[in-house]
Amino acid sequence: MSWLISAAELAARCAGESRPRILDVRWTLATPDGRADYRAGHIPGAVYVDLDAELSDHAVGGAGRHPLPAPGALQAAARRWGLRDGDPVVVYDDWNALAAARCWWLLRSAGVRDVRVLDGGWSAWLRAGLPSETGEQAPAPGTVTLTPADPGRTVDADAAAAVAADPGGLLLDARAAARYRGDEEPLDPRAGHIPGAVSAPTTDNLNPEGTFRGAAELRERFAGLGVGAGPTAVYCGSGVTACHQILALAVAGHDAALFPGSWSQWSGEPARPVATGPQPG
């Protein structure tokens, strides 16, 4: 299935009998609490999702800045959003899908089969001249049953290092190139990248207006980076934007595992080696 949905297609589905559940994941590094923006205007019927409180578990120590939520906590959150088994789900944000992809990855990993990301997000909806509403949705509690994620969907720090060292494997670093090189590190304990990882900024997955590049373009991009038959894993700063890379890989027809702790975990463990410069090294 396609993992993306256009604004026009979503509007058509909202007008039909199989209206999807819509989740608004407003979150950026600058504005981690997007509820005010959500209340000021959102897609009709959309329910706000709090990335920090519902898509992360900050009570977990030593697992980076955005540890994954426990399966039971995610299921409780999904029921608060009104999800039921079999519901089609669409997630969006106003940050080029960087936050929405985290919700997409979690729900997909937990067994929700029909979950898509609005291509271009809130901006695409507004550009299309489609209706919005203000205030806050309070849906009836859902009854969805989520499943624990397949262990193959994630890797820990040791497994990420093994993928990077595997001649047939590929570990992609989804952060900006300057952070990969170690020129700057605004958030985490040390600058640089995991030795052997290949720089693959998420910005290169997108067209100028913030929609995803086509599947053929993405296949060409990832082939150039070395994606092949071997294992592929992805990390970023804290396990959020790496999900955007996994979404782009899925659009291109590739599976990849997430290193949830990402650079925030790796750089916080002094015994872990760090590489700098433009090469995997």
Short mmCIF file of N, CA, C and O in Angstrom, two decimals, residues 172-261:
data_model
loop_
_atom_site.label_atom_id
_atom_site.label_comp_id
_atom_site.label_asym_id
_atom_site.label_seq_id
_atom_site.Cartn_x
_atom_site.Cartn_y
_atom_site.Cartn_z
N LEU A 172 22.29 4.37 8.28
CA LEU A 172 22.07 5.72 7.78
C LEU A 172 21.90 6.69 8.94
O LEU A 172 21.16 6.43 9.89
N ASP A 173 22.57 7.83 8.85
CA ASP A 173 22.46 8.92 9.82
C ASP A 173 21.56 9.98 9.21
O ASP A 173 21.91 10.62 8.22
N ALA A 174 20.37 10.17 9.80
CA ALA A 174 19.35 11.04 9.20
C ALA A 174 19.50 12.50 9.60
O ALA A 174 18.71 13.34 9.16
N ARG A 175 20.50 12.85 10.41
CA ARG A 175 20.66 14.23 10.86
C ARG A 175 21.23 15.12 9.75
O ARG A 175 21.68 14.65 8.71
N ALA A 176 21.24 16.41 10.03
CA ALA A 176 21.86 17.36 9.11
C ALA A 176 23.34 17.02 8.95
O ALA A 176 23.99 16.51 9.88
N ALA A 177 23.89 17.32 7.78
CA ALA A 177 25.27 16.95 7.47
C ALA A 177 26.27 17.58 8.44
O ALA A 177 27.29 16.97 8.77
N ALA A 178 25.99 18.80 8.91
CA ALA A 178 26.93 19.46 9.83
C ALA A 178 27.03 18.70 11.15
O ALA A 178 28.11 18.62 11.75
N ARG A 179 25.93 18.15 11.61
CA ARG A 179 25.98 17.36 12.85
C ARG A 179 26.68 16.03 12.59
O ARG A 179 27.43 15.55 13.44
N TYR A 180 26.43 15.43 11.45
CA TYR A 180 27.12 14.18 11.09
C TYR A 180 28.64 14.40 11.09
O TYR A 180 29.39 13.60 11.65
N ARG A 181 29.07 15.47 10.46
CA ARG A 181 30.52 15.73 10.37
C ARG A 181 31.12 16.08 11.73
O ARG A 181 32.33 15.96 11.92
N GLY A 182 30.30 16.52 12.66
CA GLY A 182 30.81 16.96 13.95
C GLY A 182 31.16 18.43 13.98
O GLY A 182 31.82 18.89 14.92
N ASP A 183 30.72 19.19 12.97
CA ASP A 183 30.98 20.63 12.95
C ASP A 183 30.25 21.32 14.10
O ASP A 183 30.71 22.37 14.59
N GLU A 184 29.10 20.77 14.48
CA GLU A 184 28.30 21.36 15.55
C GLU A 184 27.51 20.25 16.24
O GLU A 184 27.26 19.20 15.65
N GLU A 185 27.15 20.49 17.47
CA GLU A 185 26.27 19.56 18.19
C GLU A 185 25.48 20.35 19.22
O GLU A 185 25.95 20.57 20.34
N PRO A 186 24.29 20.81 18.84
CA PRO A 186 23.53 21.69 19.73
C PRO A 186 22.79 20.98 20.85
O PRO A 186 22.29 21.64 21.77
N LEU A 187 22.68 19.64 20.79
CA LEU A 187 21.77 18.96 21.71
C LEU A 187 22.41 17.84 22.54
O LEU A 187 22.00 17.61 23.67
N ASP A 188 23.37 17.15 21.99
CA ASP A 188 23.84 15.91 22.60
C ASP A 188 25.27 16.04 23.13
O ASP A 188 25.98 16.98 22.81
N PRO A 189 25.72 15.06 23.95
CA PRO A 189 26.99 15.22 24.68
C PRO A 189 28.23 15.35 23.81
O PRO A 189 29.18 16.05 24.19
N ARG A 190 28.29 14.66 22.67
CA ARG A 190 29.48 14.71 21.82
C ARG A 190 29.07 14.92 20.37
O ARG A 190 27.95 14.59 19.97
N ALA A 191 29.98 15.48 19.60
CA ALA A 191 29.72 15.75 18.18
C ALA A 191 30.34 14.65 17.32
O ALA A 191 31.35 14.06 17.68
N GLY A 192 29.71 14.39 16.18
CA GLY A 192 30.22 13.39 15.25
C GLY A 192 29.16 12.38 14.89
O GLY A 192 27.96 12.67 14.94
N HIS A 193 29.60 11.17 14.49
CA HIS A 193 28.65 10.14 14.07
C HIS A 193 29.16 8.76 14.48
O HIS A 193 30.32 8.59 14.86
N ILE A 194 28.29 7.78 14.37
CA ILE A 194 28.67 6.40 14.65
C ILE A 194 29.64 5.94 13.56
O ILE A 194 29.35 6.09 12.37
N PRO A 195 30.79 5.40 13.92
CA PRO A 195 31.74 4.96 12.90
C PRO A 195 31.09 3.97 11.92
O PRO A 195 30.43 3.01 12.32
N GLY A 196 31.29 4.25 10.65
CA GLY A 196 30.73 3.40 9.60
C GLY A 196 29.39 3.86 9.08
O GLY A 196 28.93 3.38 8.04
N ALA A 197 28.72 4.79 9.80
CA ALA A 197 27.42 5.28 9.34
C ALA A 197 27.58 6.20 8.14
O ALA A 197 28.60 6.89 8.00
N VAL A 198 26.57 6.22 7.29
CA VAL A 198 26.57 7.05 6.08
C VAL A 198 25.62 8.22 6.28
O VAL A 198 24.48 8.05 6.76
N SER A 199 26.05 9.41 5.92
CA SER A 199 25.21 10.60 6.06
C SER A 199 24.07 10.58 5.04
O SER A 199 24.29 10.40 3.84
N ALA A 200 22.84 10.77 5.55
CA ALA A 200 21.65 10.76 4.69
C ALA A 200 20.62 11.71 5.28
O ALA A 200 19.62 11.26 5.85
N PRO A 201 20.81 13.02 5.17
CA PRO A 201 19.88 13.96 5.80
C PRO A 201 18.44 13.78 5.29
O PRO A 201 18.21 13.57 4.10
N THR A 202 17.49 13.89 6.22
CA THR A 202 16.09 13.71 5.83
C THR A 202 15.63 14.77 4.85
O THR A 202 14.70 14.53 4.07
N THR A 203 16.25 15.94 4.87
CA THR A 203 15.82 17.00 3.95
C THR A 203 15.91 16.55 2.50
O THR A 203 15.16 17.04 1.65
N ASP A 204 16.80 15.62 2.19
CA ASP A 204 16.95 15.16 0.81
C ASP A 204 15.84 14.20 0.39
O ASP A 204 15.83 13.75 -0.76
N ASN A 205 14.92 13.88 1.30
CA ASN A 205 13.77 13.05 0.93
C ASN A 205 12.65 13.88 0.33
O ASN A 205 11.67 13.32 -0.18
N LEU A 206 12.77 15.23 0.38
CA LEU A 206 11.64 16.10 0.11
C LEU A 206 11.82 16.97 -1.11
O LEU A 206 12.94 17.33 -1.48
N ASN A 207 10.68 17.32 -1.70
CA ASN A 207 10.63 18.36 -2.72
C ASN A 207 10.66 19.73 -2.02
O ASN A 207 10.45 19.83 -0.81
N PRO A 208 10.89 20.81 -2.79
CA PRO A 208 10.99 22.13 -2.15
C PRO A 208 9.76 22.54 -1.35
O PRO A 208 9.88 23.25 -0.35
N GLU A 209 8.56 22.09 -1.76
CA GLU A 209 7.34 22.48 -1.03
C GLU A 209 7.05 21.60 0.17
O GLU A 209 6.04 21.78 0.85
N GLY A 210 7.93 20.62 0.46
CA GLY A 210 7.77 19.81 1.65
C GLY A 210 7.07 18.49 1.43
O GLY A 210 6.86 17.76 2.40
N THR A 211 6.72 18.15 0.21
CA THR A 211 6.18 16.83 -0.08
C THR A 211 7.33 15.86 -0.37
O THR A 211 8.44 16.28 -0.68
N PHE A 212 7.04 14.57 -0.25
CA PHE A 212 8.07 13.57 -0.51
C PHE A 212 8.37 13.47 -2.00
O PHE A 212 7.47 13.62 -2.84
N ARG A 213 9.62 13.25 -2.30
CA ARG A 213 9.99 12.95 -3.68
C ARG A 213 9.32 11.64 -4.10
O ARG A 213 8.93 10.83 -3.26
N GLY A 214 9.18 11.44 -5.40
CA GLY A 214 8.52 10.24 -5.90
C GLY A 214 9.28 8.98 -5.57
O GLY A 214 10.48 9.00 -5.27
N ALA A 215 8.59 7.85 -5.66
CA ALA A 215 9.20 6.57 -5.31
C ALA A 215 10.44 6.29 -6.15
O ALA A 215 11.46 5.80 -5.63
N ALA A 216 10.38 6.58 -7.44
CA ALA A 216 11.53 6.31 -8.31
C ALA A 216 12.73 7.17 -7.91
O ALA A 216 13.87 6.70 -7.87
N GLU A 217 12.48 8.45 -7.61
CA GLU A 217 13.57 9.32 -7.16
C GLU A 217 14.18 8.84 -5.84
O GLU A 217 15.40 8.86 -5.65
N LEU A 218 13.31 8.41 -4.93
CA LEU A 218 13.81 7.93 -3.65
C LEU A 218 14.59 6.63 -3.82
O LEU A 218 15.61 6.43 -3.15
N ARG A 219 14.12 5.75 -4.69
CA ARG A 219 14.89 4.52 -4.95
C ARG A 219 16.28 4.86 -5.47
O ARG A 219 17.28 4.26 -5.07
N GLU A 220 16.34 5.84 -6.36
CA GLU A 220 17.64 6.26 -6.91
C GLU A 220 18.51 6.85 -5.80
O GLU A 220 19.71 6.57 -5.72
N ARG A 221 17.90 7.66 -4.94
CA ARG A 221 18.67 8.26 -3.85
C ARG A 221 19.27 7.18 -2.95
O ARG A 221 20.47 7.20 -2.64
N PHE A 222 18.44 6.24 -2.53
CA PHE A 222 18.90 5.24 -1.58
C PHE A 222 19.86 4.23 -2.23
O PHE A 222 20.77 3.74 -1.56
N ALA A 223 19.67 3.97 -3.50
CA ALA A 223 20.63 3.11 -4.19
C ALA A 223 22.01 3.78 -4.20
O ALA A 223 23.04 3.12 -4.00
N GLY A 224 22.02 5.10 -4.41
CA GLY A 224 23.28 5.83 -4.40
C GLY A 224 23.96 5.83 -3.05
O GLY A 224 25.19 5.92 -2.95
N LEU A 225 23.16 5.72 -1.99
CA LEU A 225 23.72 5.68 -0.64
C LEU A 225 24.19 4.28 -0.25
O LEU A 225 24.90 4.12 0.74
N GLY A 226 23.76 3.27 -1.04
CA GLY A 226 24.22 1.92 -0.78
C GLY A 226 23.17 0.96 -0.26
O GLY A 226 23.50 -0.16 0.14
N VAL A 227 21.89 1.38 -0.25
CA VAL A 227 20.85 0.47 0.20
C VAL A 227 20.75 -0.68 -0.79
O VAL A 227 20.65 -0.48 -2.00
N GLY A 228 20.78 -1.89 -0.26
CA GLY A 228 20.71 -3.07 -1.12
C GLY A 228 20.01 -4.20 -0.43
O GLY A 228 19.04 -4.01 0.31
N ALA A 229 20.52 -5.40 -0.63
CA ALA A 229 19.88 -6.58 -0.08
C ALA A 229 20.22 -6.81 1.39
O ALA A 229 19.53 -7.55 2.08
N GLY A 230 21.27 -6.18 1.87
CA GLY A 230 21.68 -6.38 3.25
C GLY A 230 20.84 -5.58 4.23
O GLY A 230 19.96 -4.81 3.83
N PRO A 231 21.10 -5.74 5.52
CA PRO A 231 20.31 -5.02 6.53
C PRO A 231 20.55 -3.51 6.49
O PRO A 231 21.67 -3.06 6.26
N THR A 232 19.48 -2.75 6.69
CA THR A 232 19.56 -1.30 6.77
C THR A 232 18.97 -0.85 8.09
O THR A 232 17.90 -1.32 8.49
N ALA A 233 19.66 0.03 8.78
CA ALA A 233 19.16 0.63 10.02
C ALA A 233 19.37 2.13 9.94
O ALA A 233 20.20 2.63 9.18
N VAL A 234 18.58 2.85 10.73
CA VAL A 234 18.59 4.32 10.67
C VAL A 234 18.63 4.89 12.09
O VAL A 234 17.98 4.36 13.00
N TYR A 235 19.38 5.96 12.25
CA TYR A 235 19.33 6.72 13.50
C TYR A 235 19.34 8.20 13.18
O TYR A 235 19.62 8.62 12.05
N CYS A 236 19.01 9.00 14.19
CA CYS A 236 19.04 10.45 14.06
C CYS A 236 19.57 11.01 15.37
O CYS A 236 20.49 10.45 15.95
N GLY A 237 18.99 12.10 15.87
CA GLY A 237 19.41 12.61 17.16
C GLY A 237 18.81 11.84 18.31
O GLY A 237 19.51 11.45 19.24
N SER A 238 17.48 11.60 18.23
CA SER A 238 16.82 10.97 19.37
C SER A 238 15.75 9.96 18.97
O SER A 238 14.91 9.60 19.79
N GLY A 239 15.76 9.51 17.70
CA GLY A 239 14.81 8.50 17.29
C GLY A 239 13.51 9.04 16.75
O GLY A 239 12.58 8.27 16.51
N VAL A 240 13.41 10.35 16.54
CA VAL A 240 12.19 10.93 15.98
C VAL A 240 12.32 11.07 14.46
O VAL A 240 11.59 10.44 13.70
N THR A 241 13.26 11.88 13.99
CA THR A 241 13.34 12.12 12.55
C THR A 241 13.87 10.91 11.78
O THR A 241 13.69 10.84 10.57
N ALA A 242 14.51 9.97 12.45
CA ALA A 242 14.90 8.73 11.76
C ALA A 242 13.68 8.01 11.20
O ALA A 242 13.77 7.32 10.18
N CYS A 243 12.52 8.19 11.86
CA CYS A 243 11.30 7.56 11.36
C CYS A 243 10.90 8.14 10.00
O CYS A 243 10.30 7.45 9.18
N HIS A 244 11.24 9.40 9.77
CA HIS A 244 11.01 10.02 8.46
C HIS A 244 11.82 9.31 7.39
O HIS A 244 11.33 9.05 6.28
N GLN A 245 13.07 8.97 7.72
CA GLN A 245 13.91 8.23 6.78
C GLN A 245 13.34 6.84 6.51
O GLN A 245 13.35 6.36 5.36
N ILE A 246 12.83 6.19 7.56
CA ILE A 246 12.24 4.86 7.38
C ILE A 246 10.99 4.95 6.52
O ILE A 246 10.73 4.07 5.69
N LEU A 247 10.22 6.03 6.67
CA LEU A 247 9.05 6.25 5.82
C LEU A 247 9.47 6.44 4.37
O LEU A 247 8.89 5.84 3.45
N ALA A 248 10.49 7.26 4.13
CA ALA A 248 10.98 7.46 2.75
C ALA A 248 11.49 6.16 2.16
O ALA A 248 11.26 5.86 0.98
N LEU A 249 12.18 5.37 2.97
CA LEU A 249 12.66 4.06 2.51
C LEU A 249 11.47 3.16 2.16
O LEU A 249 11.50 2.43 1.16
N ALA A 250 10.42 3.20 2.97
CA ALA A 250 9.24 2.38 2.69
C ALA A 250 8.57 2.82 1.39
O ALA A 250 8.13 1.97 0.60
N VAL A 251 8.50 4.11 1.15
CA VAL A 251 7.95 4.61 -0.13
C VAL A 251 8.77 4.07 -1.29
O VAL A 251 8.24 3.74 -2.35
N ALA A 252 10.09 3.96 -1.08
CA ALA A 252 10.98 3.45 -2.13
C ALA A 252 10.99 1.93 -2.20
O ALA A 252 11.65 1.35 -3.08
N GLY A 253 10.28 1.26 -1.29
CA GLY A 253 10.19 -0.20 -1.34
C GLY A 253 11.19 -0.93 -0.48
O GLY A 253 11.41 -2.13 -0.68
N HIS A 254 11.79 -0.23 0.51
CA HIS A 254 12.79 -0.86 1.37
C HIS A 254 12.33 -0.88 2.82
O HIS A 254 11.68 0.05 3.29
N ASP A 255 12.70 -1.93 3.53
CA ASP A 255 12.49 -2.00 4.97
C ASP A 255 13.77 -1.56 5.68
O ASP A 255 14.87 -1.79 5.18
N ALA A 256 13.60 -0.96 6.83
CA ALA A 256 14.76 -0.55 7.64
C ALA A 256 14.38 -0.59 9.11
O ALA A 256 13.21 -0.41 9.47
N ALA A 257 15.37 -0.83 9.94
CA ALA A 257 15.16 -0.86 11.39
C ALA A 257 15.53 0.49 11.98
O ALA A 257 16.37 1.23 11.45
N LEU A 258 14.92 0.80 13.12
CA LEU A 258 15.18 2.04 13.84
C LEU A 258 16.09 1.78 15.04
O LEU A 258 15.87 0.84 15.79
N PHE A 259 17.10 2.62 15.21
CA PHE A 259 17.88 2.65 16.45
C PHE A 259 17.23 3.74 17.32
O PHE A 259 17.51 4.93 17.15
N PRO A 260 16.33 3.37 18.23
CA PRO A 260 15.53 4.37 18.94
C PRO A 260 16.35 5.36 19.76
O PRO A 260 16.03 6.55 19.82
N GLY A 261 17.40 4.88 20.45
CA GLY A 261 18.20 5.78 21.26
C GLY A 261 19.00 6.77 20.45
O GLY A 261 19.32 7.87 20.91
#
